[in-house]
Amino acid sequence: MFVVPERLIAGLMTPEDAFGAVEAVFAAMARGEARNFPVVREALGEGRQYGFKSGLDRVGSALGVKAGGYFPGNAAKGIINHQSTVFLFDPDTGILQAAVAGNLLTALRTAAASAISIDWLARRDARVLGMIGAGHQAAFQLRAAARARDFDRVIAWNYHPDMLSRLETVAGDLGLPFEAVPLDRMREADVIVTITSAPAFSLAAKHVSPGTHLACMGTDTAGKQEIEPALLARARVFTDEVEQSVTLGEAQHAVAAGLIRAGDITPIGSVITGKAPGRRSDDEITLFDGTGVGLQDIAVAAKVLDLARAQGLAIEVEL
Ligand code: NAD
């Protein structure tokens, strides 16, 4: 088997590679060629969360599982709180092929998913990018969004305003003017990315203009919420996987309130494969509920393993 350690990932995997791998697996899911298995997620106490996301991509010939979770005591030890590893198996024999470090890959595959949604659903003339959230993932989200459209400025809001300087630095690197704004100025945005761990929504329907595309990426667990449910009723809602969207994604609240049903939500893979329409008019609000599926992790891990092996960098060990 091979090991691809965390220190090698940044030099191997580009955001473009992540975009391509995730887009291909979303399409495979829509064609019924790839499926995610039920997610296991357990609380360990003291705020620790641990779980598994797994799946099989028959066409990409990838079988695997991401194991990991959230360990809030890590920051004090100088380690990041989210920790994960992807294990890849030979789909024919079940033999373990690789252990691939999953921390940077998680950020890259999550940013790729929202960039894919922007690419397929945002207006072509989108110029103002709105960011809600300024934590670890937000910087990756901003960089990926900036590759999907030709934005000319970034506006941002965060529950903890002191964290916004991190995003200002990233916007500066990208050559984009940056402004911290109150929530009601999100009406200026053509695309809004939300990436927080909020337990209750801040962004309300009244804060969003017609024609906006939203990539809602933070809600990946029951009980988290970023968006007023009424906004989902007003929008056309897309997702990576409908089952996750209605149980642990942003749509869980609108579905529970009876405002939308699972049948109202379109898998983004169906748009990519041409089975379902994407944006239908310039004033429609589109909303992507990015919940994070195991096949995304497996797709980027399989890609990075290929790259590492091709460059002679994968470490071979006997199991
Ligand atoms: P982080 O801890 O680095 O940042 C947390 C963010 O949430 C900050 O912007 C913070 O200000 C905000 N926040 C915290 N408490 C809040 C509150 N009570 N109200 C409003 N905002 C609050 O986390 P991160 O690594 O950037 O992850 C952000 C979210 O994205 C998490 O919920 C994480 O689980 C989720 N996530 C989703 C995917 C996916 O595939 N969809 C992948 C990775 C992470």
mmCIF file of C-alpha atoms and ligand atoms in Angstrom:
data_model
loop_
_atom_site.group_PDB
_atom_site.id
_atom_site.type_symbol
_atom_site.label_atom_id
_atom_site.label_comp_id
_atom_site.label_asym_id
_atom_site.label_seq_id
_atom_site.Cartn_x
_atom_site.Cartn_y
_atom_site.Cartn_z
ATOM 1 C CA MET A 1 0.000 0.000 0.000
ATOM 2 C CA PHE A 2 0.977 3.652 -0.393
ATOM 3 C CA VAL A 3 0.997 6.541 2.044
ATOM 4 C CA VAL A 4 0.625 10.149 0.877
ATOM 5 C CA PRO A 5 1.438 12.378 3.873
ATOM 6 C CA GLU A 6 -0.028 15.812 4.534
ATOM 7 C CA ARG A 7 3.282 17.599 3.767
ATOM 8 C CA LEU A 8 3.089 16.434 0.116
ATOM 9 C CA ILE A 9 -0.526 17.358 -0.661
ATOM 10 C CA ALA A 10 -0.019 21.093 -1.314
ATOM 11 C CA GLY A 11 2.706 20.396 -3.867
ATOM 12 C CA LEU A 12 0.684 17.716 -5.651
ATOM 13 C CA MET A 13 -2.932 18.842 -5.792
ATOM 14 C CA THR A 14 -3.989 22.023 -7.545
ATOM 15 C CA PRO A 15 -7.427 23.620 -7.075
ATOM 16 C CA GLU A 16 -8.023 22.892 -10.793
ATOM 17 C CA ASP A 17 -7.364 19.171 -10.226
ATOM 18 C CA ALA A 18 -9.766 19.215 -7.265
ATOM 19 C CA PHE A 19 -12.419 20.987 -9.374
ATOM 20 C CA GLY A 20 -12.094 18.395 -12.160
ATOM 21 C CA ALA A 21 -12.178 15.386 -9.822
ATOM 22 C CA VAL A 22 -15.212 16.643 -7.874
ATOM 23 C CA GLU A 23 -17.134 17.712 -10.986
ATOM 24 C CA ALA A 24 -16.568 14.266 -12.534
ATOM 25 C CA VAL A 25 -17.793 12.432 -9.439
ATOM 26 C CA PHE A 26 -20.905 14.660 -9.108
ATOM 27 C CA ALA A 27 -21.705 13.696 -12.716
ATOM 28 C CA ALA A 28 -21.066 9.996 -11.976
ATOM 29 C CA MET A 29 -23.471 10.215 -9.001
ATOM 30 C CA ALA A 30 -26.177 11.673 -11.269
ATOM 31 C CA ARG A 31 -25.659 8.867 -13.809
ATOM 32 C CA GLY A 32 -26.001 6.270 -11.045
ATOM 33 C CA GLU A 33 -22.406 5.148 -11.520
ATOM 34 C CA ALA A 34 -21.234 6.237 -8.075
ATOM 35 C CA ARG A 35 -22.954 6.197 -4.711
ATOM 36 C CA ASN A 36 -22.305 7.360 -1.186
ATOM 37 C CA PHE A 37 -22.887 5.052 1.750
ATOM 38 C CA PRO A 38 -24.715 6.216 4.895
ATOM 39 C CA VAL A 39 -22.675 8.639 6.983
ATOM 40 C CA VAL A 40 -21.636 7.646 10.497
ATOM 41 C CA ARG A 41 -21.047 10.567 12.865
ATOM 42 C CA GLU A 42 -20.777 10.220 16.614
ATOM 43 C CA ALA A 43 -20.201 12.614 19.498
ATOM 44 C CA LEU A 44 -17.271 11.500 21.668
ATOM 45 C CA GLY A 45 -17.884 14.001 24.472
ATOM 46 C CA GLU A 46 -16.056 17.277 25.281
ATOM 47 C CA GLY A 47 -17.169 18.618 21.882
ATOM 48 C CA ARG A 48 -15.295 15.934 19.947
ATOM 49 C CA GLN A 49 -16.968 14.520 16.808
ATOM 50 C CA TYR A 50 -15.807 11.430 14.921
ATOM 51 C CA GLY A 51 -17.196 9.713 11.861
ATOM 52 C CA PHE A 52 -16.903 8.054 8.468
ATOM 53 C CA LYS A 53 -17.947 9.096 4.972
ATOM 54 C CA SER A 54 -17.591 6.403 2.345
ATOM 55 C CA GLY A 55 -18.647 5.442 -1.159
ATOM 56 C CA LEU A 56 -17.983 3.589 -4.391
ATOM 57 C CA ASP A 57 -17.299 5.101 -7.815
ATOM 58 C CA ARG A 58 -17.620 2.204 -10.254
ATOM 59 C CA VAL A 59 -16.433 4.170 -13.291
ATOM 60 C CA GLY A 60 -13.558 5.902 -11.508
ATOM 61 C CA SER A 61 -12.846 2.502 -9.937
ATOM 62 C CA ALA A 62 -12.532 3.985 -6.471
ATOM 63 C CA LEU A 63 -13.748 2.592 -3.154
ATOM 64 C CA GLY A 64 -12.887 4.289 0.079
ATOM 65 C CA VAL A 65 -13.675 5.938 3.362
ATOM 66 C CA LYS A 66 -12.734 9.214 5.012
ATOM 67 C CA ALA A 67 -12.309 8.782 8.755
ATOM 68 C CA GLY A 68 -11.965 11.776 10.960
ATOM 69 C CA GLY A 69 -13.699 14.514 12.825
ATOM 70 C CA TYR A 70 -13.487 17.598 14.966
ATOM 71 C CA PHE A 71 -11.291 17.747 18.062
ATOM 72 C CA PRO A 72 -11.628 21.189 19.697
ATOM 73 C CA GLY A 73 -8.742 20.625 22.116
ATOM 74 C CA ASN A 74 -6.256 20.468 19.226
ATOM 75 C CA ALA A 75 -5.839 24.224 18.702
ATOM 76 C CA ALA A 76 -4.239 24.592 22.150
ATOM 77 C CA LYS A 77 -1.715 21.915 21.092
ATOM 78 C CA GLY A 78 -0.939 23.770 17.846
ATOM 79 C CA ILE A 79 -2.802 21.228 15.701
ATOM 80 C CA ILE A 80 -5.840 22.048 13.529
ATOM 81 C CA ASN A 81 -9.175 20.979 15.012
ATOM 82 C CA HIS A 82 -10.463 19.111 11.940
ATOM 83 C CA GLN A 83 -8.447 15.928 11.353
ATOM 84 C CA SER A 84 -9.071 13.322 8.660
ATOM 85 C CA THR A 85 -7.472 10.549 6.597
ATOM 86 C CA VAL A 86 -8.806 8.923 3.416
ATOM 87 C CA PHE A 87 -8.335 5.160 2.967
ATOM 88 C CA LEU A 88 -8.623 3.808 -0.582
ATOM 89 C CA PHE A 89 -9.345 0.152 -1.355
ATOM 90 C CA ASP A 90 -9.205 -1.895 -4.552
ATOM 91 C CA PRO A 91 -12.917 -2.202 -5.460
ATOM 92 C CA ASP A 92 -12.375 -5.706 -6.902
ATOM 93 C CA THR A 93 -10.385 -7.273 -4.065
ATOM 94 C CA GLY A 94 -10.990 -5.034 -1.047
ATOM 95 C CA ILE A 95 -7.236 -4.757 -0.518
ATOM 96 C CA LEU A 96 -6.114 -1.476 1.081
ATOM 97 C CA GLN A 97 -4.348 0.616 -1.586
ATOM 98 C CA ALA A 98 -3.514 3.841 0.164
ATOM 99 C CA ALA A 99 -3.782 6.075 3.214
ATOM 100 C CA VAL A 100 -3.977 9.693 2.044
ATOM 101 C CA ALA A 101 -3.800 12.656 4.452
ATOM 102 C CA GLY A 102 -7.182 14.383 4.341
ATOM 103 C CA ASN A 103 -6.860 17.805 5.994
ATOM 104 C CA LEU A 104 -5.856 20.008 3.045
ATOM 105 C CA LEU A 105 -7.806 17.741 0.684
ATOM 106 C CA THR A 106 -11.004 18.443 2.666
ATOM 107 C CA ALA A 107 -10.563 22.184 2.197
ATOM 108 C CA LEU A 108 -9.759 21.778 -1.516
ATOM 109 C CA ARG A 109 -12.698 19.463 -2.258
ATOM 110 C CA THR A 110 -15.120 21.672 -0.309
ATOM 111 C CA ALA A 111 -13.947 24.803 -2.109
ATOM 112 C CA ALA A 112 -14.145 22.919 -5.415
ATOM 113 C CA ALA A 113 -17.801 22.007 -4.746
ATOM 114 C CA SER A 114 -18.868 25.609 -4.208
ATOM 115 C CA ALA A 115 -16.802 26.783 -7.207
ATOM 116 C CA ILE A 116 -18.533 24.120 -9.348
ATOM 117 C CA SER A 117 -21.901 25.457 -8.187
ATOM 118 C CA ILE A 118 -20.839 29.018 -9.063
ATOM 119 C CA ASP A 119 -19.551 27.877 -12.435
ATOM 120 C CA TRP A 120 -22.824 26.120 -13.330
ATOM 121 C CA LEU A 121 -25.397 28.352 -11.607
ATOM 122 C CA ALA A 122 -24.186 31.943 -11.073
ATOM 123 C CA ARG A 123 -24.919 34.642 -13.644
ATOM 124 C CA ARG A 124 -22.093 35.016 -16.174
ATOM 125 C CA ASP A 125 -21.917 38.748 -15.374
ATOM 126 C CA ALA A 126 -21.534 38.245 -11.584
ATOM 127 C CA ARG A 127 -19.131 40.938 -10.303
ATOM 128 C CA VAL A 128 -19.603 41.207 -6.515
ATOM 129 C CA LEU A 129 -18.680 38.278 -4.271
ATOM 130 C CA GLY A 130 -20.185 38.187 -0.776
ATOM 131 C CA MET A 131 -18.553 36.073 1.927
ATOM 132 C CA ILE A 132 -20.234 35.046 5.202
ATOM 133 C CA GLY A 133 -17.684 33.354 7.465
ATOM 134 C CA ALA A 134 -13.980 33.880 8.000
ATOM 135 C CA GLY A 135 -12.621 30.673 9.531
ATOM 136 C CA HIS A 136 -10.209 28.027 8.226
ATOM 137 C CA GLN A 137 -12.320 27.050 5.186
ATOM 138 C CA ALA A 138 -13.291 30.589 4.181
ATOM 139 C CA ALA A 139 -9.917 31.473 2.647
ATOM 140 C CA PHE A 140 -10.059 28.378 0.392
ATOM 141 C CA GLN A 141 -13.641 29.237 -0.548
ATOM 142 C CA LEU A 142 -12.706 32.787 -1.525
ATOM 143 C CA ARG A 143 -9.794 31.652 -3.702
ATOM 144 C CA ALA A 144 -11.899 28.986 -5.456
ATOM 145 C CA ALA A 145 -14.846 31.350 -6.046
ATOM 146 C CA ALA A 146 -12.486 33.912 -7.578
ATOM 147 C CA ARG A 147 -11.461 31.350 -10.199
ATOM 148 C CA ALA A 148 -15.101 30.666 -11.180
ATOM 149 C CA ARG A 149 -16.125 34.244 -12.104
ATOM 150 C CA ASP A 150 -14.477 37.544 -12.932
ATOM 151 C CA PHE A 151 -15.332 39.353 -9.672
ATOM 152 C CA ASP A 152 -14.304 42.964 -9.238
ATOM 153 C CA ARG A 153 -14.773 43.226 -5.442
ATOM 154 C CA VAL A 154 -15.434 41.237 -2.279
ATOM 155 C CA ILE A 155 -17.791 42.171 0.546
ATOM 156 C CA ALA A 156 -17.831 40.142 3.748
ATOM 157 C CA TRP A 157 -19.620 39.701 7.048
ATOM 158 C CA ASN A 158 -18.711 37.466 9.972
ATOM 159 C CA TYR A 159 -20.319 36.853 13.366
ATOM 160 C CA HIS A 160 -16.830 37.413 14.839
ATOM 161 C CA PRO A 161 -15.754 40.565 12.927
ATOM 162 C CA ASP A 162 -12.144 40.432 14.174
ATOM 163 C CA MET A 163 -11.633 37.285 12.025
ATOM 164 C CA LEU A 164 -12.312 39.163 8.761
ATOM 165 C CA SER A 165 -8.722 40.407 8.416
ATOM 166 C CA ARG A 166 -7.786 36.897 7.224
ATOM 167 C CA LEU A 167 -10.163 37.238 4.256
ATOM 168 C CA GLU A 168 -8.995 40.775 3.551
ATOM 169 C CA THR A 169 -5.465 39.399 3.136
ATOM 170 C CA VAL A 170 -6.647 36.696 0.704
ATOM 171 C CA ALA A 171 -8.669 39.224 -1.313
ATOM 172 C CA GLY A 172 -5.560 41.446 -1.423
ATOM 173 C CA ASP A 173 -3.504 38.518 -2.768
ATOM 174 C CA LEU A 174 -6.130 38.104 -5.488
ATOM 175 C CA GLY A 175 -6.034 41.834 -6.303
ATOM 176 C CA LEU A 176 -9.666 42.311 -5.242
ATOM 177 C CA PRO A 177 -10.902 45.304 -3.223
ATOM 178 C CA PHE A 178 -12.347 44.101 0.114
ATOM 179 C CA GLU A 179 -14.952 45.664 2.388
ATOM 180 C CA ALA A 180 -16.449 44.419 5.660
ATOM 181 C CA VAL A 181 -20.181 45.218 5.497
ATOM 182 C CA PRO A 182 -23.349 44.865 7.594
ATOM 183 C CA LEU A 183 -25.624 41.981 6.558
ATOM 184 C CA ASP A 184 -28.119 44.188 4.723
ATOM 185 C CA ARG A 185 -25.365 45.190 2.270
ATOM 186 C CA MET A 186 -25.205 41.550 1.097
ATOM 187 C CA ARG A 187 -27.943 42.758 -1.303
ATOM 188 C CA GLU A 188 -25.045 44.111 -3.408
ATOM 189 C CA ALA A 189 -23.628 40.603 -3.943
ATOM 190 C CA ASP A 190 -24.172 38.555 -7.121
ATOM 191 C CA VAL A 191 -22.709 35.441 -5.471
ATOM 192 C CA ILE A 192 -22.729 34.711 -1.716
ATOM 193 C CA VAL A 193 -20.652 31.940 -0.117
ATOM 194 C CA THR A 194 -21.576 30.976 3.456
ATOM 195 C CA ILE A 195 -19.044 28.923 5.421
ATOM 196 C CA THR A 196 -19.694 29.091 9.160
ATOM 197 C CA SER A 197 -20.467 26.660 11.968
ATOM 198 C CA ALA A 198 -23.449 28.757 13.072
ATOM 199 C CA PRO A 199 -26.240 27.105 15.085
ATOM 200 C CA ALA A 200 -28.800 29.699 13.887
ATOM 201 C CA PHE A 201 -29.111 31.710 10.684
ATOM 202 C CA SER A 202 -27.827 35.236 10.179
ATOM 203 C CA LEU A 203 -28.481 35.682 6.445
ATOM 204 C CA ALA A 204 -32.186 36.393 5.960
ATOM 205 C CA ALA A 205 -34.276 36.391 2.774
ATOM 206 C CA LYS A 206 -34.404 40.217 2.904
ATOM 207 C CA HIS A 207 -30.582 40.371 2.630
ATOM 208 C CA VAL A 208 -30.472 38.675 -0.807
ATOM 209 C CA SER A 209 -31.259 40.274 -4.176
ATOM 210 C CA PRO A 210 -32.976 38.599 -7.124
ATOM 211 C CA GLY A 211 -30.476 36.885 -9.441
ATOM 212 C CA THR A 212 -28.038 35.961 -6.665
ATOM 213 C CA HIS A 213 -26.352 32.570 -6.463
ATOM 214 C CA LEU A 214 -25.661 31.253 -2.937
ATOM 215 C CA ALA A 215 -23.188 28.494 -2.132
ATOM 216 C CA CYS A 216 -24.115 27.402 1.406
ATOM 217 C CA MET A 217 -21.204 25.275 2.582
ATOM 218 C CA GLY A 218 -21.097 25.452 6.380
ATOM 219 C CA THR A 219 -24.096 23.342 7.415
ATOM 220 C CA ASP A 220 -22.922 19.735 7.362
ATOM 221 C CA THR A 221 -24.532 18.445 10.562
ATOM 222 C CA ALA A 222 -28.016 18.343 12.075
ATOM 223 C CA GLY A 223 -28.513 21.488 14.138
ATOM 224 C CA LYS A 224 -26.287 23.865 12.156
ATOM 225 C CA GLN A 225 -27.977 26.657 10.165
ATOM 226 C CA GLU A 226 -26.764 29.605 8.061
ATOM 227 C CA ILE A 227 -29.762 30.755 5.992
ATOM 228 C CA GLU A 228 -33.333 31.785 6.818
ATOM 229 C CA PRO A 229 -35.546 28.871 5.659
ATOM 230 C CA ALA A 230 -37.850 31.297 3.803
ATOM 231 C CA LEU A 231 -34.953 31.978 1.404
ATOM 232 C CA LEU A 232 -34.849 28.314 0.376
ATOM 233 C CA ALA A 233 -38.557 28.517 -0.438
ATOM 234 C CA ARG A 234 -37.837 31.554 -2.650
ATOM 235 C CA ALA A 235 -34.805 29.971 -4.389
ATOM 236 C CA ARG A 236 -34.204 27.047 -6.715
ATOM 237 C CA VAL A 237 -32.278 24.658 -4.480
ATOM 238 C CA PHE A 238 -29.432 22.424 -5.691
ATOM 239 C CA THR A 239 -27.195 20.096 -3.714
ATOM 240 C CA ASP A 240 -24.462 17.479 -3.892
ATOM 241 C CA GLU A 241 -26.771 14.749 -2.528
ATOM 242 C CA VAL A 242 -30.466 15.187 -1.748
ATOM 243 C CA GLU A 243 -30.494 12.633 1.112
ATOM 244 C CA GLN A 244 -27.783 14.576 2.965
ATOM 245 C CA SER A 245 -29.277 17.959 2.084
ATOM 246 C CA VAL A 246 -32.591 17.183 3.797
ATOM 247 C CA THR A 247 -31.077 15.477 6.862
ATOM 248 C CA LEU A 248 -27.851 17.325 7.674
ATOM 249 C CA GLY A 249 -27.542 20.113 5.104
ATOM 250 C CA GLU A 250 -28.998 23.623 5.009
ATOM 251 C CA ALA A 251 -32.301 22.296 3.598
ATOM 252 C CA GLN A 252 -33.001 20.324 6.822
ATOM 253 C CA HIS A 253 -34.717 23.382 8.346
ATOM 254 C CA ALA A 254 -36.863 24.372 5.343
ATOM 255 C CA VAL A 255 -37.938 20.728 4.926
ATOM 256 C CA ALA A 256 -38.777 20.398 8.639
ATOM 257 C CA ALA A 257 -40.817 23.617 8.431
ATOM 258 C CA GLY A 258 -42.735 22.228 5.433
ATOM 259 C CA LEU A 259 -41.494 25.047 3.157
ATOM 260 C CA ILE A 260 -39.830 22.726 0.608
ATOM 261 C CA ARG A 261 -39.711 18.976 -0.050
ATOM 262 C CA ALA A 262 -36.864 16.654 -1.054
ATOM 263 C CA GLY A 263 -38.383 16.503 -4.555
ATOM 264 C CA ASP A 264 -37.837 20.267 -4.965
ATOM 265 C CA ILE A 265 -34.036 19.851 -4.659
ATOM 266 C CA THR A 266 -31.897 19.148 -7.740
ATOM 267 C CA PRO A 267 -28.563 17.296 -7.569
ATOM 268 C CA ILE A 268 -25.865 19.477 -9.164
ATOM 269 C CA GLY A 269 -24.714 16.363 -11.044
ATOM 270 C CA SER A 270 -27.985 16.434 -12.971
ATOM 271 C CA VAL A 271 -27.158 19.951 -14.154
ATOM 272 C CA ILE A 272 -23.606 18.913 -15.098
ATOM 273 C CA THR A 273 -24.894 15.924 -17.105
ATOM 274 C CA GLY A 274 -27.636 17.993 -18.781
ATOM 275 C CA LYS A 275 -30.518 16.063 -17.169
ATOM 276 C CA ALA A 276 -31.826 19.119 -15.319
ATOM 277 C CA PRO A 277 -31.737 22.818 -16.139
ATOM 278 C CA GLY A 278 -29.407 25.102 -14.209
ATOM 279 C CA ARG A 279 -30.171 28.835 -13.942
ATOM 280 C CA ARG A 280 -33.263 29.692 -16.024
ATOM 281 C CA SER A 281 -33.317 33.480 -15.767
ATOM 282 C CA ASP A 282 -31.212 36.439 -14.631
ATOM 283 C CA ASP A 283 -33.472 37.178 -11.661
ATOM 284 C CA GLU A 284 -33.835 33.668 -10.305
ATOM 285 C CA ILE A 285 -32.112 32.972 -6.938
ATOM 286 C CA THR A 286 -30.116 29.739 -7.060
ATOM 287 C CA LEU A 287 -28.871 28.101 -3.856
ATOM 288 C CA PHE A 288 -26.378 25.234 -3.632
ATOM 289 C CA ASP A 289 -26.575 23.265 -0.385
ATOM 290 C CA GLY A 290 -23.050 21.799 -0.195
ATOM 291 C CA THR A 291 -23.164 19.111 2.470
ATOM 292 C CA GLY A 292 -19.888 17.315 1.668
ATOM 293 C CA VAL A 293 -20.104 13.710 0.436
ATOM 294 C CA GLY A 294 -17.641 10.856 0.875
ATOM 295 C CA LEU A 295 -17.223 10.484 -2.887
ATOM 296 C CA GLN A 296 -15.708 13.982 -3.035
ATOM 297 C CA ASP A 297 -13.014 12.874 -0.584
ATOM 298 C CA ILE A 298 -12.421 9.624 -2.433
ATOM 299 C CA ALA A 299 -12.215 11.423 -5.802
ATOM 300 C CA VAL A 300 -9.564 13.918 -4.676
ATOM 301 C CA ALA A 301 -7.628 11.260 -2.722
ATOM 302 C CA ALA A 302 -7.556 8.961 -5.781
ATOM 303 C CA LYS A 303 -6.338 11.885 -7.906
ATOM 304 C CA VAL A 304 -3.583 12.819 -5.465
ATOM 305 C CA LEU A 305 -2.496 9.170 -5.201
ATOM 306 C CA ASP A 306 -2.166 9.013 -9.009
ATOM 307 C CA LEU A 307 -0.117 12.217 -9.000
ATOM 308 C CA ALA A 308 2.101 11.032 -6.131
ATOM 309 C CA ARG A 309 2.760 7.687 -7.803
ATOM 310 C CA ALA A 310 3.475 9.288 -11.180
ATOM 311 C CA GLN A 311 6.054 11.567 -9.538
ATOM 312 C CA GLY A 312 7.583 8.764 -7.443
ATOM 313 C CA LEU A 313 6.542 10.519 -4.221
ATOM 314 C CA ALA A 314 4.033 8.018 -2.783
ATOM 315 C CA ILE A 315 5.614 6.117 0.114
ATOM 316 C CA GLU A 316 5.219 2.352 -0.290
ATOM 317 C CA VAL A 317 4.779 0.303 2.884
ATOM 318 C CA GLU A 318 3.910 -3.310 3.515
ATOM 319 C CA LEU A 319 0.718 -3.895 5.451
HETATM 320 P P1 NAD B 1 -13.709 27.523 11.784
HETATM 321 O O1 NAD B 1 -13.907 27.057 13.189
HETATM 322 O O2 NAD B 1 -12.343 27.798 11.301
HETATM 323 O O3 NAD B 1 -14.596 28.853 11.531
HETATM 324 C C1 NAD B 1 -15.921 28.919 12.020
HETATM 325 C C2 NAD B 1 -16.693 30.045 11.367
HETATM 326 O O4 NAD B 1 -18.024 30.029 11.910
HETATM 327 C C3 NAD B 1 -16.127 31.432 11.642
HETATM 328 O O5 NAD B 1 -16.454 32.289 10.563
HETATM 329 C C4 NAD B 1 -16.893 31.829 12.895
HETATM 330 O O6 NAD B 1 -16.942 33.237 13.073
HETATM 331 C C5 NAD B 1 -18.253 31.281 12.576
HETATM 332 N N1 NAD B 1 -19.058 31.034 13.771
HETATM 333 C C6 NAD B 1 -18.681 30.349 14.870
HETATM 334 N N2 NAD B 1 -19.692 30.359 15.779
HETATM 335 C C7 NAD B 1 -20.698 31.075 15.221
HETATM 336 C C8 NAD B 1 -22.020 31.471 15.670
HETATM 337 N N3 NAD B 1 -22.476 31.113 16.865
HETATM 338 N N4 NAD B 1 -22.789 32.191 14.816
HETATM 339 C C9 NAD B 1 -22.327 32.554 13.594
HETATM 340 N N5 NAD B 1 -21.103 32.236 13.144
HETATM 341 C C10 NAD B 1 -20.300 31.507 13.943
HETATM 342 O O7 NAD B 1 -14.445 26.425 10.883
HETATM 343 P P2 NAD B 1 -14.140 26.026 9.370
HETATM 344 O O8 NAD B 1 -13.142 24.923 9.347
HETATM 345 O O9 NAD B 1 -13.906 27.248 8.560
HETATM 346 O O10 NAD B 1 -15.546 25.359 8.971
HETATM 347 C C11 NAD B 1 -16.705 26.167 8.816
HETATM 348 C C12 NAD B 1 -17.915 25.259 8.664
HETATM 349 O O11 NAD B 1 -17.803 24.511 7.448
HETATM 350 C C13 NAD B 1 -18.072 24.214 9.776
HETATM 351 O O12 NAD B 1 -19.434 24.116 10.104
HETATM 352 C C14 NAD B 1 -17.590 22.937 9.123
HETATM 353 O O13 NAD B 1 -18.128 21.776 9.711
HETATM 354 C C15 NAD B 1 -18.109 23.155 7.715
HETATM 355 N N6 NAD B 1 -17.496 22.331 6.675
HETATM 356 C C16 NAD B 1 -18.298 21.907 5.673
HETATM 357 C C17 NAD B 1 -17.783 21.128 4.659
HETATM 358 C C18 NAD B 1 -18.676 20.675 3.540
HETATM 359 O O14 NAD B 1 -18.275 19.823 2.739
HETATM 360 N N7 NAD B 1 -19.848 21.239 3.393
HETATM 361 C C19 NAD B 1 -16.427 20.771 4.681
HETATM 362 C C20 NAD B 1 -15.604 21.271 5.690
HETATM 363 C C21 NAD B 1 -16.144 22.069 6.695
#
